[in-house]
XYZ file of N, CA and C in Angstrom:
375
model
N 154.525 126.317 99.567
C 155.775 127.488 99.673
C 156.155 127.871 98.571
N 156.391 129.223 98.545
C 156.619 130.180 97.186
C 157.813 129.511 96.520
N 157.738 129.502 95.339
C 158.990 128.997 94.471
C 160.154 129.552 94.811
N 160.075 130.945 94.897
C 161.355 131.634 95.096
C 162.056 131.373 96.430
N 160.929 131.298 97.532
C 161.663 130.909 98.922
C 162.544 129.626 98.868
N 161.545 128.779 97.878
C 162.434 127.374 98.057
C 163.678 127.274 97.406
N 163.893 128.062 96.045
C 165.182 128.126 95.551
C 166.104 129.259 96.117
N 165.512 129.731 97.214
C 166.740 130.761 97.832
C 167.832 129.836 98.647
N 167.594 128.976 99.075
C 168.566 127.829 99.720
C 169.243 127.335 99.016
N 170.821 127.420 98.839
C 171.768 126.642 97.922
C 171.649 125.274 98.065
N 171.214 124.569 98.905
C 171.070 122.995 99.036
C 170.080 122.759 98.153
N 168.896 123.404 98.069
C 167.679 123.100 97.385
C 167.944 123.501 96.081
N 168.520 124.239 95.645
C 168.950 124.625 94.204
C 169.851 123.603 93.651
N 170.875 123.095 94.359
C 171.543 122.201 94.111
C 171.009 120.930 94.047
N 170.008 120.464 94.765
C 168.890 119.240 94.532
C 168.394 119.375 93.474
N 167.792 120.579 92.996
C 166.909 120.495 91.630
C 168.013 120.279 90.451
N 169.063 120.817 90.600
C 170.062 120.752 89.418
C 170.274 119.032 89.255
N 170.675 118.562 90.626
C 170.995 117.109 90.590
C 169.661 116.134 89.973
N 168.566 116.761 90.153
C 167.475 115.876 89.726
C 167.161 116.212 88.296
N 167.765 117.396 87.651
C 167.744 117.666 86.339
C 168.331 116.545 85.543
N 169.371 115.829 85.742
C 169.869 114.404 85.180
C 169.011 113.584 85.204
N 167.855 113.668 86.245
C 167.280 112.235 86.113
C 166.887 111.806 87.677
N 165.857 111.114 87.672
C 165.106 110.768 89.143
C 166.475 110.166 89.914
N 166.213 110.210 91.292
C 167.146 109.745 92.370
C 166.406 109.674 93.755
N 166.979 108.743 94.289
C 166.286 108.203 95.511
C 166.911 109.357 96.710
N 166.101 109.219 97.798
C 166.452 110.126 98.708
C 167.835 109.726 99.445
N 168.007 108.521 99.356
C 169.517 108.182 99.951
C 170.417 108.361 99.032
N 170.390 108.581 97.630
C 171.274 109.126 96.651
C 171.602 110.522 96.826
N 170.335 111.341 97.068
C 170.430 112.732 97.157
C 171.258 113.063 98.388
N 170.926 112.437 99.604
C 171.796 112.429 100.954
C 173.167 112.306 100.743
N 173.769 111.244 99.938
C 175.056 111.039 99.870
C 175.522 112.136 99.179
N 174.911 112.770 98.196
C 175.240 114.023 97.595
C 175.722 115.308 98.843
N 175.329 115.086 99.783
C 175.293 116.210 100.778
C 175.819 115.547 102.088
N 177.145 115.328 101.880
C 177.661 114.697 103.215
C 177.834 115.633 104.363
N 177.544 116.916 104.483
C 177.837 117.926 105.409
C 176.832 117.941 105.970
N 175.554 117.540 105.376
C 174.208 117.790 106.195
C 173.647 116.460 106.431
N 172.936 116.275 107.482
C 172.034 115.202 108.023
C 171.101 114.857 106.813
N 170.597 113.433 106.692
C 169.626 112.896 105.873
C 168.489 113.478 106.452
N 167.941 113.435 107.873
C 166.541 114.431 107.922
C 166.764 115.870 107.487
N 167.818 116.436 107.328
C 168.073 117.782 106.564
C 167.338 117.663 105.336
N 168.327 116.684 104.473
C 167.947 116.289 103.092
C 166.222 116.261 103.002
N 166.011 115.641 104.043
C 164.241 115.318 103.692
C 163.521 116.338 103.933
N 163.822 117.368 104.619
C 163.315 118.450 104.951
C 163.317 119.385 103.808
N 164.277 119.294 103.276
C 164.714 120.292 101.930
C 163.994 119.792 100.968
N 163.791 118.284 100.642
C 162.875 117.770 99.797
C 161.432 118.289 100.097
N 161.050 117.979 101.207
C 159.421 118.379 101.459
C 159.222 119.644 100.683
N 160.224 120.800 101.393
C 160.066 122.245 100.898
C 159.809 122.185 99.296
N 160.790 121.429 98.738
C 160.638 121.409 97.000
C 159.442 120.854 96.597
N 159.042 119.874 97.251
C 157.684 119.240 96.764
C 156.513 120.186 97.007
N 156.520 120.670 98.330
C 155.479 121.846 98.436
C 155.337 123.008 97.661
N 156.393 123.530 97.182
C 156.941 124.476 95.930
C 156.436 124.081 94.919
N 156.136 122.743 94.475
C 156.354 122.134 93.136
C 157.166 121.880 92.376
N 158.519 122.203 92.857
C 159.678 122.002 91.872
C 159.926 120.287 91.986
N 159.647 119.360 92.842
C 160.079 118.238 92.779
C 158.814 117.175 93.134
N 158.663 116.085 92.355
C 157.731 115.385 92.504
C 158.213 113.922 93.075
N 157.638 113.163 94.035
C 158.216 111.753 94.417
C 157.353 110.921 93.978
N 157.776 109.445 93.522
C 157.041 108.273 93.380
C 157.948 107.181 94.173
N 156.924 106.568 94.637
C 157.426 105.223 95.469
C 157.450 103.970 94.624
N 158.672 103.320 94.586
C 158.924 102.345 93.579
C 159.301 101.244 94.790
N 158.351 100.292 94.942
C 158.908 98.958 96.199
C 158.997 100.022 97.476
N 160.249 99.816 97.836
C 160.585 100.511 99.207
C 161.516 101.729 99.128
N 161.861 102.020 98.009
C 162.457 103.230 97.747
C 161.707 104.681 97.097
N 161.671 105.461 97.186
C 161.100 106.824 96.857
C 162.082 107.598 95.945
N 161.421 107.581 94.784
C 162.321 108.349 93.694
C 161.943 109.542 93.950
N 162.674 110.710 93.585
C 162.354 112.134 93.314
C 162.947 112.706 91.916
N 161.936 113.445 91.481
C 162.265 113.903 90.043
C 162.023 115.402 90.104
N 162.584 116.008 89.424
C 162.556 117.752 89.157
C 161.306 117.717 88.300
N 160.411 118.835 88.706
C 159.064 119.074 88.026
C 159.297 120.518 87.584
N 159.763 120.874 86.519
C 160.038 121.993 85.986
C 158.705 123.081 85.758
N 157.744 122.654 85.828
C 156.472 123.374 85.680
C 156.514 124.600 86.632
N 157.046 124.182 87.919
C 157.142 125.640 88.662
C 158.272 126.746 88.671
N 159.244 126.157 87.814
C 160.137 127.043 87.514
C 159.688 128.130 86.366
N 158.381 127.773 85.635
C 157.706 128.881 84.756
C 157.681 130.154 85.590
N 157.358 130.396 86.968
C 157.122 131.521 87.537
C 158.689 132.156 87.579
N 159.392 131.581 87.887
C 160.934 132.159 87.904
C 161.138 132.611 86.520
N 161.177 131.850 85.564
C 161.071 132.264 84.232
C 160.445 133.611 83.597
N 159.184 133.551 84.156
C 158.580 134.829 83.805
C 159.220 136.203 84.238
N 159.581 135.842 85.665
C 160.061 136.786 86.405
C 161.524 137.115 85.949
N 162.340 136.216 85.472
C 163.581 136.799 84.840
C 163.241 137.135 83.618
N 162.313 137.054 82.518
C 162.144 137.374 81.495
C 161.896 138.950 81.772
N 161.114 139.403 82.672
C 160.784 140.676 82.874
C 161.836 141.590 83.390
N 162.593 140.885 84.083
C 164.185 141.613 84.754
C 164.883 141.811 83.441
N 165.081 140.700 82.501
C 165.782 140.883 81.451
C 165.242 141.982 80.413
N 164.269 141.930 80.276
C 163.287 142.938 79.491
C 163.561 144.355 79.700
N 163.519 144.424 81.215
C 163.674 145.958 81.634
C 165.178 146.434 81.329
N 166.100 145.398 81.872
C 167.502 145.363 81.663
C 167.830 146.165 80.003
N 167.338 144.946 79.060
C 167.477 145.452 77.618
C 166.887 147.396 77.352
N 165.627 147.322 78.177
C 165.103 148.546 77.725
C 165.837 149.542 78.119
N 166.538 149.545 79.194
C 167.386 150.716 79.953
C 168.687 150.584 79.204
N 169.228 149.754 78.537
C 170.322 149.892 77.684
C 169.826 150.253 76.496
N 169.039 149.977 75.749
C 168.427 150.300 74.652
C 168.146 151.825 74.561
N 167.460 152.352 75.663
C 167.213 153.766 75.997
C 168.644 154.523 75.887
N 169.700 154.100 76.829
C 170.864 154.574 76.849
C 171.521 154.816 75.774
N 171.484 153.815 74.698
C 171.865 153.731 73.460
C 171.345 154.933 72.542
N 170.332 154.985 72.506
C 169.263 155.799 71.706
C 169.803 157.193 72.212
N 170.003 157.727 73.524
C 170.406 158.875 73.938
C 171.674 159.108 73.582
N 172.725 158.251 73.402
C 174.050 158.451 73.189
C 174.073 158.500 71.449
N 173.142 157.994 70.708
C 173.356 158.245 69.322
C 172.507 159.517 69.082
N 171.465 159.683 69.785
C 171.198 161.379 69.629
C 172.192 162.182 69.823
N 172.888 162.272 70.698
C 173.654 163.144 71.577
C 174.869 163.331 70.657
N 175.563 162.226 70.128
C 176.429 162.385 68.796
C 176.074 163.103 67.716
N 174.939 162.658 67.018
C 174.346 163.374 66.175
C 174.383 164.808 66.245
N 173.848 165.214 67.274
C 173.863 166.560 67.639
C 175.304 167.330 67.739
N 176.234 166.498 68.285
C 177.411 167.190 68.470
C 178.553 167.149 67.313
N 178.206 166.127 66.334
C 179.059 166.041 65.036
C 178.506 167.076 64.166
N 180.027 167.907 63.815
C 179.323 169.048 62.629
C 178.925 168.411 61.454
N 177.982 169.230 60.821
C 177.206 168.756 59.371
C 178.663 168.547 58.241
N 178.698 167.501 57.664
C 179.821 167.402 56.711
C 179.203 167.788 55.571
N 179.943 168.535 54.686
C 179.366 169.041 53.250
C 179.090 168.072 52.436
N 178.055 168.196 51.625
C 177.690 167.006 50.678
C 178.084 167.364 49.458
N 178.535 166.227 48.728
C 179.114 166.454 47.349
C 178.177 166.163 46.405
N 178.223 166.645 45.302
C 177.257 166.373 44.085
C 177.636 165.292 43.285
N 177.020 164.725 42.647
C 177.348 163.578 41.518
C 178.639 163.986 40.688
N 178.697 165.214 40.467
C 179.985 165.690 39.545
C 181.489 165.557 40.356
N 181.163 165.754 41.593
C 182.479 166.347 42.365
C 182.740 164.836 42.940
N 183.947 164.495 43.009
C 184.489 163.253 43.468
C 185.526 163.671 44.175
N 185.669 163.181 45.237
C 187.076 163.073 46.019
C 188.343 162.373 45.270
N 189.164 163.498 45.461
C 190.483 162.867 44.682
C 191.265 161.604 45.667
N 191.727 160.898 44.842
C 192.384 159.525 45.551
C 193.863 159.573 45.285
N 194.454 159.955 46.328
C 196.118 159.983 46.119
C 196.699 158.884 45.595
N 196.003 157.576 45.993
C 196.736 156.499 45.756
C 196.570 155.958 44.348
N 195.738 156.554 43.511
C 195.568 156.210 42.214
C 196.854 156.749 41.420
N 197.391 156.064 40.641
C 198.514 156.176 39.763
C 197.926 156.515 38.440
N 198.764 157.691 38.026
C 198.519 158.352 37.053
C 198.846 157.339 35.453
N 198.367 156.474 35.326
C 198.357 156.008 34.057
C 199.794 155.399 33.318
């Protein structure tokens, strides 16, 4: 299963977040979702395993699930592209605005080193 499809479901996203704190059993994960059945949680875990987002390890009679963040790299790369495009657009807009402002602002007269603007706040000794 595709990583994006796997995390498209809010229950699966929440499972990945819960597993970010450390391994949990299927029973512990199911307890975190009282609104859905245990078989439904198991199906969600299977989808996450197939997408490479979750790994399972059997210890005795219990199966422990842990987050496998390697598959999240694909999402990270996509997000980096989106963020870079957004920043590129913003910086282009800023450049356009700076250029427009410079064109519209009247040129200020330049002063020579001998001429100094008067400062009315200065007291006359």
